Amino acid sequence: MNRREWLAAMAAALPMSRGVAAAPQPQPPQKPGPIPLELKDFEPRSMLKVPATRVPRARFPVIDFHTHLGFRAVSKGGVAQGEEMKFRAPASELLPVMDRVNLRTMVNLTGGVGTGLQESIKQYQAAHPDRFITFTEPRFAQITDATYPRDQADDIQRARKAGARGLKVLKTLGLYLRQQITTGPLVTVDDRRFDPMWEACGANKMPVAIHVSDPEAFFLPTDRFNERFEELNNHPDWSFHGKDFPSNRQLLEARNRVFERHPKTTFVALHVGHNAEDLGYVAQCLDRFPNMYVEIGARVGELGRQPRTARRFFDRYQDRILFGTDAVPHGTSTPQQVFGEALYEIYYRFLETEDEYFDYAPAPVPPQGRWRIYGIGLPDAILRKVYNGNAARILGL
Ligand SMILES: [Zn+2]
């Protein structure tokens, strides 16, 4: 019986009587409608049956060039103030994990300045000299001082004497620091007041770990076309769309002018040159600037979704790529950065295996965009360079 025949039969069987409460009408069989499900609740589990390789330990000892074991305690409008530090975990908590995953050395980039730097060095590097390395940071909050350019260069020299092995530049420069620190126009990345600082780093053999921009999607509207919509929706303050923010490309070009102007200074452009979505552009920059290196922290999600392009990139720039994770002990708001075995295993699996379609972060929902990644199965000779050789050379180990 089709639907029309069924309706006719029902009409014949149930004569309607006006004024009398109608008996409940039997309903025609319904096709099930769509089940409401919010995107945030969607956790699809892959049905692919493909090899899944466990890589709990790296094949060669690792230097993690990009970690954060402490942060400046006071910050205003994205600009760190004073010297006081807050530490995320003691060395005693980190060392057993490091031993299990074959992590030889952690580079703690946010080591701070002055007494804060001394405290960072004391807690990690001085106590375990072969396991921790400490970088210092600029005193951006002093930029309005007339003597800032010289003072900052002198501070780099002092930090070197105290034990710092490099300089870390957060995206404070480019996206937060303004002419009157927290007000006025943004200070550009290639502002001349930093020239003595970049030169001092070169003279003191201190590589600069620099990060001045973010994924291109962070500069676009947070709308239904944005591939990182959920991430930006979870962290609205990560959006640099509109207002007076420069574009991603303007930031990268200003950064490039710094690389060009200071050829004797080594720059490690973190997060795959802050442009992992466009390895063609990163390659052009590496070709133009022999003093530029890149690091892969928090970007296996980008590299692993373009495994063939990434593999060619690693082949060609195998002497210029450093291993890093951007790991933060107890950094729970960003699962792609939580220090621990699960995080390192993802990086090792990406670099060492040809596994397909696996998670780039230890989280039920991919936090940087809803996709999964593919391993690039690097040969031993390249793995050794990426895991430790390139970093050891730059750090003078
Ligand atoms: Zn970082």
Short mmCIF file of C-alpha atoms and ligand atoms in Angstrom, two decimals:
data_model
loop_
_atom_site.label_atom_id
_atom_site.label_comp_id
_atom_site.label_asym_id
_atom_site.label_seq_id
_atom_site.Cartn_x
_atom_site.Cartn_y
_atom_site.Cartn_z
CA MET A 1 0.00 0.00 0.00
CA ASN A 2 1.47 3.38 -0.92
CA ARG A 3 0.91 6.58 1.04
CA ARG A 4 -2.01 7.78 -1.08
CA GLU A 5 -3.86 4.46 -0.80
CA TRP A 6 -3.25 4.41 2.93
CA LEU A 7 -4.68 7.94 3.36
CA ALA A 8 -7.77 6.98 1.32
CA ALA A 9 -8.33 3.89 3.46
CA MET A 10 -8.01 5.90 6.66
CA ALA A 11 -10.49 8.55 5.40
CA ALA A 12 -13.04 5.82 4.62
CA ALA A 13 -12.61 4.08 7.97
CA LEU A 14 -12.90 7.23 10.10
CA PRO A 15 -15.85 9.47 9.14
CA MET A 16 -15.31 12.87 10.76
CA SER A 17 -18.12 14.13 13.04
CA ARG A 18 -18.08 17.87 13.57
CA GLY A 19 -18.44 19.16 17.14
CA VAL A 20 -17.23 15.95 18.71
CA ALA A 21 -13.68 15.71 19.94
CA ALA A 22 -11.88 13.81 17.29
CA ALA A 23 -10.22 10.58 18.26
CA PRO A 24 -6.40 10.69 17.98
CA GLN A 25 -5.61 10.37 14.30
CA PRO A 26 -3.16 7.64 13.38
CA GLN A 27 -0.16 9.27 11.70
CA PRO A 28 1.33 8.09 8.43
CA PRO A 29 4.75 6.43 8.87
CA GLN A 30 7.33 9.24 8.88
CA LYS A 31 10.80 9.30 7.34
CA PRO A 32 13.24 10.07 10.20
CA GLY A 33 14.34 13.74 10.12
CA PRO A 34 17.90 15.01 10.66
CA ILE A 35 19.20 14.57 14.21
CA PRO A 36 20.33 17.89 15.66
CA LEU A 37 24.07 17.82 16.47
CA GLU A 38 26.27 20.79 17.24
CA LEU A 39 29.66 20.91 15.56
CA LYS A 40 31.41 21.08 18.94
CA ASP A 41 29.85 17.74 19.93
CA PHE A 42 30.87 15.93 16.73
CA GLU A 43 33.70 13.47 17.37
CA PRO A 44 33.81 11.14 14.35
CA ARG A 45 35.90 7.99 14.82
CA SER A 46 37.77 6.88 11.72
CA MET A 47 36.83 3.47 10.36
CA LEU A 48 40.01 3.28 8.27
CA LYS A 49 41.91 0.05 8.85
CA VAL A 50 45.50 1.17 8.29
CA PRO A 51 48.77 0.54 10.18
CA ALA A 52 49.14 2.47 13.44
CA THR A 53 52.75 2.54 14.61
CA ARG A 54 53.64 3.22 18.23
CA VAL A 55 56.70 5.51 18.54
CA PRO A 56 57.07 6.14 22.28
CA ARG A 57 60.77 7.00 21.89
CA ALA A 58 62.50 8.99 19.16
CA ARG A 59 64.95 6.99 17.06
CA PHE A 60 67.74 9.47 17.94
CA PRO A 61 68.24 11.78 20.93
CA VAL A 62 66.15 14.93 20.60
CA ILE A 63 66.73 18.61 21.29
CA ASP A 64 63.34 20.31 21.66
CA PHE A 65 64.19 23.84 20.53
CA HIS A 66 60.83 25.33 21.50
CA THR A 67 59.48 24.92 25.04
CA HIS A 68 58.10 27.24 27.71
CA LEU A 69 58.93 26.24 31.29
CA GLY A 70 58.16 29.66 32.71
CA PHE A 71 56.49 32.94 31.83
CA ARG A 72 56.80 36.55 32.97
CA ALA A 73 54.44 36.96 35.94
CA VAL A 74 53.09 40.39 34.96
CA SER A 75 51.87 41.39 31.53
CA LYS A 76 49.82 44.41 30.36
CA GLY A 77 48.14 44.42 26.95
CA GLY A 78 50.34 41.54 25.79
CA VAL A 79 53.58 43.28 26.89
CA ALA A 80 55.55 41.65 29.76
CA GLN A 81 56.44 43.95 32.67
CA GLY A 82 59.14 43.60 35.30
CA GLU A 83 61.38 40.64 35.97
CA GLU A 84 59.26 38.31 38.09
CA MET A 85 58.69 34.81 36.66
CA LYS A 86 56.10 32.08 37.12
CA PHE A 87 57.31 28.53 36.49
CA ARG A 88 55.11 25.75 35.14
CA ALA A 89 56.94 22.67 36.48
CA PRO A 90 60.14 21.81 38.35
CA ALA A 91 62.95 19.99 36.52
CA SER A 92 62.31 16.91 38.68
CA GLU A 93 58.87 16.55 37.09
CA LEU A 94 60.18 16.95 33.53
CA LEU A 95 63.28 14.74 33.59
CA PRO A 96 61.57 11.32 33.90
CA VAL A 97 59.32 12.16 30.90
CA MET A 98 62.34 13.42 28.94
CA ASP A 99 64.19 10.16 29.63
CA ARG A 100 61.24 8.02 28.56
CA VAL A 101 60.74 9.81 25.20
CA ASN A 102 64.49 10.18 24.42
CA LEU A 103 64.38 13.94 24.84
CA ARG A 104 67.96 14.88 25.62
CA THR A 105 67.63 18.66 25.96
CA MET A 106 64.83 21.20 26.30
CA VAL A 107 65.38 24.78 25.19
CA ASN A 108 63.34 26.99 27.52
CA LEU A 109 62.72 30.00 25.30
CA THR A 110 60.84 32.22 27.75
CA GLY A 111 63.64 32.48 30.30
CA GLY A 112 62.87 36.11 31.12
CA VAL A 113 65.18 39.00 31.95
CA GLY A 114 67.39 40.17 34.85
CA THR A 115 66.70 38.41 38.14
CA GLY A 116 63.94 36.37 36.47
CA LEU A 117 66.45 35.05 33.95
CA GLN A 118 68.87 34.18 36.74
CA GLU A 119 66.10 32.22 38.45
CA SER A 120 65.24 30.36 35.20
CA ILE A 121 68.87 29.41 34.72
CA LYS A 122 69.24 28.32 38.34
CA GLN A 123 66.11 26.13 38.31
CA TYR A 124 66.86 24.23 35.09
CA GLN A 125 70.12 24.84 33.24
CA ALA A 126 72.52 25.25 36.19
CA ALA A 127 71.10 22.22 37.96
CA HIS A 128 71.10 20.02 34.80
CA PRO A 129 73.49 21.63 32.30
CA ASP A 130 73.17 18.97 29.60
CA ARG A 131 69.37 18.78 29.82
CA PHE A 132 68.18 22.41 29.77
CA ILE A 133 69.14 25.53 27.82
CA THR A 134 67.77 29.00 28.58
CA PHE A 135 66.99 31.93 26.29
CA THR A 136 66.48 35.53 27.39
CA GLU A 137 63.86 38.01 26.15
CA PRO A 138 63.76 41.69 25.20
CA ARG A 139 62.58 44.34 27.67
CA PHE A 140 59.86 45.64 25.38
CA ALA A 141 58.23 47.70 28.16
CA GLN A 142 61.33 49.95 28.15
CA ILE A 143 61.10 50.90 24.48
CA THR A 144 60.09 54.50 25.22
CA ASP A 145 63.37 55.17 27.09
CA ALA A 146 65.67 57.42 25.07
CA THR A 147 68.59 55.04 25.71
CA TYR A 148 66.60 51.87 24.92
CA PRO A 149 68.49 50.72 21.79
CA ARG A 150 71.88 50.71 23.57
CA ASP A 151 70.47 49.46 26.91
CA GLN A 152 68.79 46.54 25.17
CA ALA A 153 72.00 45.54 23.39
CA ASP A 154 73.89 45.74 26.71
CA ASP A 155 71.22 43.62 28.36
CA ILE A 156 71.77 40.89 25.73
CA GLN A 157 75.47 40.88 26.59
CA ARG A 158 74.68 40.68 30.33
CA ALA A 159 72.23 37.84 29.72
CA ARG A 160 74.91 35.95 27.79
CA LYS A 161 77.29 36.32 30.73
CA ALA A 162 74.56 35.06 33.06
CA GLY A 163 74.22 31.92 30.92
CA ALA A 164 71.51 32.66 28.34
CA ARG A 165 72.20 30.94 25.00
CA GLY A 166 69.82 32.84 22.74
CA LEU A 167 67.03 35.41 22.49
CA LYS A 168 63.32 34.69 22.18
CA VAL A 169 61.04 37.24 20.51
CA LEU A 170 57.35 36.64 21.15
CA LYS A 171 54.68 38.06 18.85
CA THR A 172 54.49 40.93 21.32
CA LEU A 173 56.61 42.45 18.56
CA GLY A 174 54.34 43.00 15.60
CA LEU A 175 50.96 42.39 17.24
CA TYR A 176 50.92 43.90 20.76
CA LEU A 177 53.74 46.36 21.44
CA ARG A 178 52.66 49.95 20.66
CA GLN A 179 54.49 53.27 20.53
CA GLN A 180 53.39 54.12 24.10
CA ILE A 181 53.72 50.43 25.12
CA THR A 182 49.99 49.61 25.23
CA THR A 183 48.59 52.59 23.28
CA GLY A 184 49.33 54.33 20.00
CA PRO A 185 50.27 52.72 16.69
CA LEU A 186 51.86 49.26 16.66
CA VAL A 187 55.68 49.16 16.68
CA THR A 188 56.82 47.50 13.46
CA VAL A 189 58.98 44.37 13.52
CA ASP A 190 61.76 46.17 11.62
CA ASP A 191 61.79 49.23 13.91
CA ARG A 192 65.34 50.63 13.95
CA ARG A 193 65.43 50.78 17.75
CA PHE A 194 66.00 47.01 17.78
CA ASP A 195 68.96 47.04 15.40
CA PRO A 196 71.61 47.07 18.20
CA MET A 197 69.78 44.13 19.86
CA TRP A 198 69.85 42.00 16.69
CA GLU A 199 73.52 42.87 16.19
CA ALA A 200 74.37 42.02 19.82
CA CYS A 201 72.80 38.57 19.33
CA GLY A 202 75.01 37.96 16.30
CA ALA A 203 78.14 39.21 18.09
CA ASN A 204 77.41 36.99 21.12
CA LYS A 205 76.57 33.92 19.02
CA MET A 206 73.04 33.87 20.39
CA PRO A 207 70.46 32.60 17.89
CA VAL A 208 67.17 34.52 17.84
CA ALA A 209 64.03 32.39 18.12
CA ILE A 210 61.50 34.69 16.51
CA HIS A 211 57.71 34.49 16.26
CA VAL A 212 55.95 37.60 14.97
CA SER A 213 52.88 36.30 13.17
CA ASP A 214 50.24 33.60 13.31
CA PRO A 215 48.31 31.30 10.93
CA GLU A 216 46.85 33.23 8.03
CA ALA A 217 43.33 32.26 9.10
CA PHE A 218 43.80 34.33 12.29
CA PHE A 219 43.89 37.44 10.10
CA LEU A 220 40.62 36.62 8.33
CA PRO A 221 37.05 37.01 9.64
CA THR A 222 35.95 34.34 12.14
CA ASP A 223 33.12 33.11 9.93
CA ARG A 224 31.83 29.94 8.29
CA PHE A 225 34.59 30.06 5.65
CA ASN A 226 37.40 30.19 8.21
CA GLU A 227 39.12 26.79 8.42
CA ARG A 228 40.08 27.50 12.05
CA PHE A 229 36.62 28.75 13.06
CA GLU A 230 36.31 26.53 16.14
CA GLU A 231 39.79 27.44 17.41
CA LEU A 232 39.16 31.17 16.96
CA ASN A 233 35.71 30.80 18.48
CA ASN A 234 37.29 29.13 21.52
CA HIS A 235 40.03 31.82 21.74
CA PRO A 236 38.53 35.05 20.35
CA ASP A 237 41.61 37.02 21.51
CA TRP A 238 43.71 35.06 18.97
CA SER A 239 42.00 36.83 16.07
CA PHE A 240 43.99 39.62 14.44
CA HIS A 241 41.31 40.45 11.90
CA GLY A 242 40.46 44.11 11.37
CA LYS A 243 41.26 46.96 13.78
CA ASP A 244 44.74 48.32 12.99
CA PHE A 245 46.45 44.95 12.63
CA PRO A 246 48.78 44.46 9.66
CA SER A 247 48.22 41.48 7.39
CA ASN A 248 50.12 38.26 7.89
CA ARG A 249 52.18 39.02 4.77
CA GLN A 250 53.09 42.54 5.98
CA LEU A 251 54.40 41.06 9.24
CA LEU A 252 56.44 38.44 7.39
CA GLU A 253 57.92 41.04 5.04
CA ALA A 254 58.92 43.30 7.96
CA ARG A 255 60.53 40.26 9.61
CA ASN A 256 62.39 39.52 6.35
CA ARG A 257 63.83 43.05 6.31
CA VAL A 258 65.32 42.28 9.75
CA PHE A 259 66.86 39.03 8.45
CA GLU A 260 68.31 40.94 5.50
CA ARG A 261 69.70 43.79 7.58
CA HIS A 262 71.49 41.48 10.07
CA PRO A 263 73.14 38.72 8.02
CA LYS A 264 75.57 37.77 10.83
CA THR A 265 72.71 37.01 13.22
CA THR A 266 71.08 33.56 13.12
CA PHE A 267 67.28 33.65 13.17
CA VAL A 268 65.11 30.63 13.83
CA ALA A 269 61.64 31.47 12.52
CA LEU A 270 59.39 29.43 14.80
CA HIS A 271 56.28 27.53 13.70
CA VAL A 272 57.75 26.76 10.23
CA GLY A 273 58.52 30.41 9.55
CA HIS A 274 55.04 31.31 10.93
CA ASN A 275 53.62 30.26 7.56
CA ALA A 276 53.35 26.47 7.50
CA GLU A 277 50.30 26.69 5.22
CA ASP A 278 52.50 28.09 2.43
CA LEU A 279 55.73 26.11 2.27
CA GLY A 280 56.47 27.65 -1.13
CA TYR A 281 56.77 31.06 0.52
CA VAL A 282 58.83 29.67 3.41
CA ALA A 283 61.16 28.05 0.85
CA GLN A 284 61.60 31.40 -0.95
CA CYS A 285 62.53 33.03 2.37
CA LEU A 286 65.03 30.26 3.20
CA ASP A 287 66.58 30.66 -0.26
CA ARG A 288 66.87 34.43 0.20
CA PHE A 289 68.24 34.44 3.76
CA PRO A 290 71.08 32.01 4.57
CA ASN A 291 70.87 33.15 8.24
CA MET A 292 67.27 31.87 8.53
CA TYR A 293 66.23 28.51 10.00
CA VAL A 294 62.79 27.16 10.83
CA GLU A 295 61.34 25.11 13.68
CA ILE A 296 58.19 22.94 13.53
CA GLY A 297 56.49 23.55 16.92
CA ALA A 298 52.68 23.35 17.00
CA ARG A 299 52.59 22.90 13.20
CA VAL A 300 52.57 19.12 12.66
CA GLY A 301 48.87 19.71 12.03
CA GLU A 302 49.82 21.85 9.01
CA LEU A 303 52.80 19.83 7.78
CA GLY A 304 50.99 16.53 8.19
CA ARG A 305 48.01 17.50 6.04
CA GLN A 306 50.35 18.17 3.09
CA PRO A 307 52.67 15.16 3.52
CA ARG A 308 54.10 15.11 -0.01
CA THR A 309 54.90 18.84 -0.06
CA ALA A 310 56.24 18.59 3.51
CA ARG A 311 58.45 15.61 2.63
CA ARG A 312 60.00 17.55 -0.28
CA PHE A 313 60.50 20.55 2.04
CA PHE A 314 62.35 18.37 4.57
CA ASP A 315 64.50 16.87 1.79
CA ARG A 316 65.49 20.25 0.43
CA TYR A 317 65.97 22.11 3.73
CA GLN A 318 67.18 19.24 5.89
CA ASP A 319 70.03 21.41 7.25
CA ARG A 320 67.72 24.30 8.19
CA ILE A 321 64.84 22.61 10.09
CA LEU A 322 64.83 22.23 13.89
CA PHE A 323 62.67 19.97 16.01
CA GLY A 324 60.40 21.83 18.44
CA THR A 325 56.98 21.38 20.02
CA ASP A 326 56.05 24.65 21.78
CA ALA A 327 55.45 22.38 24.78
CA VAL A 328 54.07 23.95 27.96
CA PRO A 329 53.82 21.81 31.11
CA HIS A 330 50.14 21.79 32.20
CA GLY A 331 49.10 23.91 29.19
CA THR A 332 45.61 22.50 29.11
CA SER A 333 43.88 25.24 27.08
CA THR A 334 45.93 24.24 24.01
CA PRO A 335 46.06 20.43 23.75
CA GLN A 336 48.54 20.63 20.85
CA GLN A 337 51.10 22.01 23.36
CA VAL A 338 50.66 19.98 26.54
CA PHE A 339 54.06 18.63 27.57
CA GLY A 340 54.01 14.85 27.95
CA GLU A 341 54.54 11.47 26.29
CA ALA A 342 51.40 11.74 24.13
CA LEU A 343 52.61 14.97 22.52
CA TYR A 344 56.10 13.71 21.65
CA GLU A 345 54.75 10.46 20.23
CA ILE A 346 52.68 12.41 17.68
CA TYR A 347 55.73 14.33 16.46
CA TYR A 348 57.85 11.16 16.27
CA ARG A 349 55.08 9.32 14.41
CA PHE A 350 54.77 12.18 11.91
CA LEU A 351 58.53 12.34 11.28
CA GLU A 352 59.44 8.64 11.43
CA THR A 353 56.48 6.68 10.00
CA GLU A 354 54.25 6.66 6.94
CA ASP A 355 51.14 6.11 9.05
CA GLU A 356 47.99 7.64 7.59
CA TYR A 357 45.21 9.78 8.96
CA PHE A 358 46.02 10.17 12.64
CA ASP A 359 45.46 12.93 15.21
CA TYR A 360 47.95 15.79 15.37
CA ALA A 361 47.08 16.61 18.99
CA PRO A 362 46.19 14.53 22.04
CA ALA A 363 42.56 15.73 22.08
CA PRO A 364 39.11 14.29 21.21
CA VAL A 365 38.53 17.07 18.66
CA PRO A 366 41.43 18.33 16.49
CA PRO A 367 42.01 21.73 18.14
CA GLN A 368 43.52 23.66 15.19
CA GLY A 369 41.09 22.56 12.49
CA ARG A 370 39.06 19.46 11.71
CA TRP A 371 41.52 17.35 9.79
CA ARG A 372 44.00 14.54 10.46
CA ILE A 373 47.57 14.00 9.33
CA TYR A 374 49.93 11.64 7.49
CA GLY A 375 53.50 10.67 8.43
CA ILE A 376 56.42 11.58 6.17
CA GLY A 377 58.77 8.67 7.06
CA LEU A 378 62.07 10.57 7.02
CA PRO A 379 65.29 8.59 6.47
CA ASP A 380 67.78 8.33 9.36
CA ALA A 381 70.21 10.88 7.89
CA ILE A 382 67.54 13.63 7.85
CA LEU A 383 66.01 12.56 11.16
CA ARG A 384 69.38 12.96 12.93
CA LYS A 385 69.74 16.52 11.62
CA VAL A 386 66.18 17.53 12.51
CA TYR A 387 66.16 15.84 15.91
CA ASN A 388 69.46 17.25 17.14
CA GLY A 389 72.20 18.00 14.58
CA ASN A 390 70.92 21.33 13.30
CA ALA A 391 70.03 22.66 16.77
CA ALA A 392 73.37 21.53 18.21
CA ARG A 393 75.21 23.41 15.48
CA ILE A 394 73.23 26.64 15.97
CA LEU A 395 73.54 26.47 19.76
CA GLY A 396 77.26 25.69 19.57
CA LEU A 397 76.92 22.46 21.57
ZN ZN B 1 56.06 29.21 21.78
#
